[in-house]
Amino acid sequence: MWAFWLAGALMVAGGCSSVSIPTGDGGKVEVANDGSSVNVTTADGGQGTVTVNGDQKGVSFQGTDAQGNKSSLQIGEAGSLPDGLPKEIPFPDNAVITASMAADNNGQKSYTVTFEVEQSIEDVTKLYQGYLQSNGYANTTETKMADLSMLSGDKDGYSLSVTITADAEKKGSVSGMVVYGALKQ
């Protein structure tokens, strides 16, 4: 039922820049006429926007709750690193970036990158062990199992965590996840 109503509203609003739909609780949903964004306003004053960035091939969310706390999330195209991720964090040669994300929750920034590479779990683990040691990370931890390696450390108010797993289907390949984010203040 909603889909037919929305489709009709979009056809009627052909010349408008957006369509506004009131919600039962006093809020509203606005859909851009080109479908590139959706804005939601809640009855208590919270606001959020989801935008599809066709030129950047990503999706972003920005929101503010009723108390004024802000958050944002940027999900990028596979193959690209998120803006703001420190450039010195290494990735294995020939790694394929499979997903990336940047988030900001009231100024607490974090970044997540996943990758795949045709290297051994030992070689990729050594890359991140060396990086943590040579770049002054404190409180470092390391956990190793047969097909899994996890490393982490803290520096300058930020935490770096790396998880590396052997690919069960592609011998000699691993998947990795790098998470870099502000420590709770």
CSV table of C-alpha atoms in Angstrom, one decimal:
chain,number,residue,atom,x,y,z
A,1,MET,CA,0.0,0.0,0.0
A,2,TRP,CA,2.8,2.5,1.0
A,3,ALA,CA,4.7,1.7,-2.2
A,4,PHE,CA,1.7,2.6,-4.4
A,5,TRP,CA,1.1,5.8,-2.5
A,6,LEU,CA,4.8,6.8,-2.6
A,7,ALA,CA,5.0,6.0,-6.4
A,8,GLY,CA,1.9,8.1,-7.0
A,9,ALA,CA,3.2,11.0,-4.9
A,10,LEU,CA,6.5,10.9,-6.7
A,11,MET,CA,4.7,11.0,-10.1
A,12,VAL,CA,2.6,14.0,-9.0
A,13,ALA,CA,5.6,15.8,-7.6
A,14,GLY,CA,7.6,15.4,-10.8
A,15,GLY,CA,8.6,19.1,-10.8
A,16,CYS,CA,9.3,19.3,-7.1
A,17,SER,CA,12.8,18.8,-5.6
A,18,SER,CA,11.4,16.4,-2.9
A,19,VAL,CA,8.3,14.7,-1.6
A,20,SER,CA,7.3,15.1,2.1
A,21,ILE,CA,5.4,12.4,3.8
A,22,PRO,CA,4.1,13.0,7.3
A,23,THR,CA,4.4,10.2,9.9
A,24,GLY,CA,1.7,9.3,12.4
A,25,ASP,CA,3.8,10.6,15.4
A,26,GLY,CA,4.3,14.1,14.1
A,27,GLY,CA,7.5,13.6,12.2
A,28,LYS,CA,8.1,13.5,8.5
A,29,VAL,CA,10.0,11.7,5.8
A,30,GLU,CA,11.3,13.6,2.7
A,31,VAL,CA,12.4,11.8,-0.4
A,32,ALA,CA,14.5,13.7,-3.0
A,33,ASN,CA,12.8,13.6,-6.3
A,34,ASP,CA,15.8,11.9,-7.9
A,35,GLY,CA,15.9,9.3,-5.1
A,36,SER,CA,19.4,10.3,-4.0
A,37,SER,CA,18.5,11.1,-0.4
A,38,VAL,CA,15.9,10.5,2.3
A,39,ASN,CA,15.5,12.9,5.2
A,40,VAL,CA,13.7,11.9,8.4
A,41,THR,CA,12.6,14.2,11.1
A,42,THR,CA,11.2,12.6,14.3
A,43,ALA,CA,8.5,14.1,16.5
A,44,ASP,CA,11.1,14.9,19.2
A,45,GLY,CA,13.3,16.9,16.8
A,46,GLY,CA,15.8,14.3,15.8
A,47,GLN,CA,16.9,14.4,12.2
A,48,GLY,CA,18.7,12.0,9.9
A,49,THR,CA,19.7,12.0,6.2
A,50,VAL,CA,20.7,9.0,4.1
A,51,THR,CA,22.4,10.0,0.8
A,52,VAL,CA,23.5,7.8,-2.1
A,53,ASN,CA,26.6,9.4,-3.5
A,54,GLY,CA,26.5,8.3,-7.1
A,55,ASP,CA,29.7,10.2,-8.1
A,56,GLN,CA,31.6,8.7,-5.1
A,57,LYS,CA,29.9,5.4,-5.3
A,58,GLY,CA,29.0,5.3,-1.6
A,59,VAL,CA,26.3,5.8,0.9
A,60,SER,CA,26.4,8.3,3.8
A,61,PHE,CA,24.2,8.8,6.9
A,62,GLN,CA,24.2,12.0,9.0
A,63,GLY,CA,22.0,12.4,12.0
A,64,THR,CA,21.3,14.5,15.1
A,65,ASP,CA,19.2,13.2,18.0
A,66,ALA,CA,16.8,15.3,20.0
A,67,GLN,CA,19.6,16.2,22.5
A,68,GLY,CA,21.9,17.5,19.7
A,69,ASN,CA,24.3,14.5,19.6
A,70,LYS,CA,25.6,14.1,16.1
A,71,SER,CA,26.7,11.0,14.3
A,72,SER,CA,27.7,10.2,10.7
A,73,LEU,CA,28.6,7.1,8.8
A,74,GLN,CA,30.2,7.0,5.3
A,75,ILE,CA,30.4,3.6,3.5
A,76,GLY,CA,32.7,3.8,0.5
A,77,GLU,CA,33.2,1.9,-2.7
A,78,ALA,CA,35.2,-1.3,-2.5
A,79,GLY,CA,38.7,-0.5,-3.6
A,80,SER,CA,39.0,2.8,-1.8
A,81,LEU,CA,40.3,3.8,1.7
A,82,PRO,CA,38.1,6.1,3.7
A,83,ASP,CA,39.1,9.8,3.9
A,84,GLY,CA,40.7,10.5,7.3
A,85,LEU,CA,42.3,7.1,7.8
A,86,PRO,CA,45.9,7.8,8.6
A,87,LYS,CA,48.0,7.1,5.5
A,88,GLU,CA,50.8,5.5,7.4
A,89,ILE,CA,48.7,2.5,8.4
A,90,PRO,CA,50.0,-0.2,6.1
A,91,PHE,CA,48.2,-2.6,3.9
A,92,PRO,CA,49.8,-5.6,2.3
A,93,ASP,CA,51.2,-5.2,-1.3
A,94,ASN,CA,48.5,-6.3,-3.8
A,95,ALA,CA,45.8,-6.2,-1.2
A,96,VAL,CA,42.3,-5.7,-2.6
A,97,ILE,CA,40.1,-3.4,-0.5
A,98,THR,CA,36.7,-5.1,-0.2
A,99,ALA,CA,34.9,-2.6,1.9
A,100,SER,CA,35.6,0.6,3.8
A,101,MET,CA,33.7,2.7,6.3
A,102,ALA,CA,34.2,6.0,8.3
A,103,ALA,CA,32.1,6.9,11.3
A,104,ASP,CA,31.9,10.0,13.5
A,105,ASN,CA,29.9,9.8,16.7
A,106,ASN,CA,30.0,13.2,18.4
A,107,GLY,CA,33.6,13.8,17.3
A,108,GLN,CA,34.7,10.2,18.1
A,109,LYS,CA,36.0,9.1,14.7
A,110,SER,CA,36.6,5.5,13.6
A,111,TYR,CA,37.5,3.7,10.4
A,112,THR,CA,37.1,0.1,9.3
A,113,VAL,CA,38.7,-1.4,6.2
A,114,THR,CA,38.5,-5.0,5.0
A,115,PHE,CA,40.8,-6.5,2.5
A,116,GLU,CA,41.9,-9.7,0.8
A,117,VAL,CA,45.4,-10.7,-0.3
A,118,GLU,CA,47.3,-13.7,-1.6
A,119,GLN,CA,49.8,-13.9,1.2
A,120,SER,CA,50.3,-16.1,4.2
A,121,ILE,CA,48.7,-15.3,7.5
A,122,GLU,CA,52.2,-15.2,9.0
A,123,ASP,CA,53.5,-12.6,6.5
A,124,VAL,CA,50.5,-10.3,7.0
A,125,THR,CA,50.8,-10.7,10.8
A,126,LYS,CA,54.5,-9.7,10.6
A,127,LEU,CA,53.6,-6.6,8.7
A,128,TYR,CA,51.2,-5.3,11.4
A,129,GLN,CA,53.5,-6.5,14.3
A,130,GLY,CA,56.3,-4.4,12.8
A,131,TYR,CA,54.0,-1.4,12.3
A,132,LEU,CA,52.8,-1.5,15.9
A,133,GLN,CA,56.3,-1.9,17.3
A,134,SER,CA,58.0,0.7,15.2
A,135,ASN,CA,55.3,3.3,15.5
A,136,GLY,CA,55.1,3.5,19.3
A,137,TYR,CA,51.8,1.7,20.0
A,138,ALA,CA,51.3,0.9,23.7
A,139,ASN,CA,49.2,-1.7,25.4
A,140,THR,CA,49.7,-4.0,22.4
A,141,THR,CA,48.2,-7.4,22.4
A,142,GLU,CA,48.4,-10.4,20.1
A,143,THR,CA,46.4,-13.5,19.8
A,144,LYS,CA,47.3,-16.3,17.4
A,145,MET,CA,45.4,-19.5,16.5
A,146,ALA,CA,45.9,-21.8,13.5
A,147,ASP,CA,43.8,-19.7,11.0
A,148,LEU,CA,43.4,-16.5,12.9
A,149,SER,CA,45.7,-13.7,14.1
A,150,MET,CA,44.5,-10.6,16.1
A,151,LEU,CA,46.7,-7.6,17.0
A,152,SER,CA,45.9,-4.3,18.7
A,153,GLY,CA,47.5,-1.3,20.3
A,154,ASP,CA,46.9,2.3,21.5
A,155,LYS,CA,48.6,5.5,20.5
A,156,ASP,CA,47.7,9.2,20.9
A,157,GLY,CA,44.1,8.5,22.0
A,158,TYR,CA,43.4,6.1,19.2
A,159,SER,CA,43.2,2.3,19.0
A,160,LEU,CA,44.3,0.1,16.1
A,161,SER,CA,43.0,-3.4,15.9
A,162,VAL,CA,43.8,-5.9,13.1
A,163,THR,CA,42.2,-9.3,12.5
A,164,ILE,CA,43.6,-11.6,9.9
A,165,THR,CA,42.0,-14.9,8.9
A,166,ALA,CA,43.1,-17.6,6.5
A,167,ASP,CA,40.8,-18.0,3.6
A,168,ALA,CA,39.5,-21.6,3.8
A,169,GLU,CA,38.6,-21.6,0.1
A,170,LYS,CA,41.7,-20.0,-1.4
A,171,LYS,CA,44.9,-21.6,0.0
A,172,GLY,CA,47.6,-19.0,0.5
A,173,SER,CA,45.1,-16.1,0.8
A,174,VAL,CA,43.9,-14.2,3.8
A,175,SER,CA,41.1,-11.8,4.7
A,176,GLY,CA,41.9,-8.9,7.0
A,177,MET,CA,40.0,-6.2,8.9
A,178,VAL,CA,41.7,-3.0,10.2
A,179,VAL,CA,39.8,-0.9,12.7
A,180,TYR,CA,41.2,2.4,13.8
A,181,GLY,CA,39.2,4.6,16.1
A,182,ALA,CA,39.2,7.1,18.9
A,183,LEU,CA,39.4,5.7,22.4
A,184,LYS,CA,36.4,6.6,24.6
A,185,GLN,CA,36.9,9.9,26.4
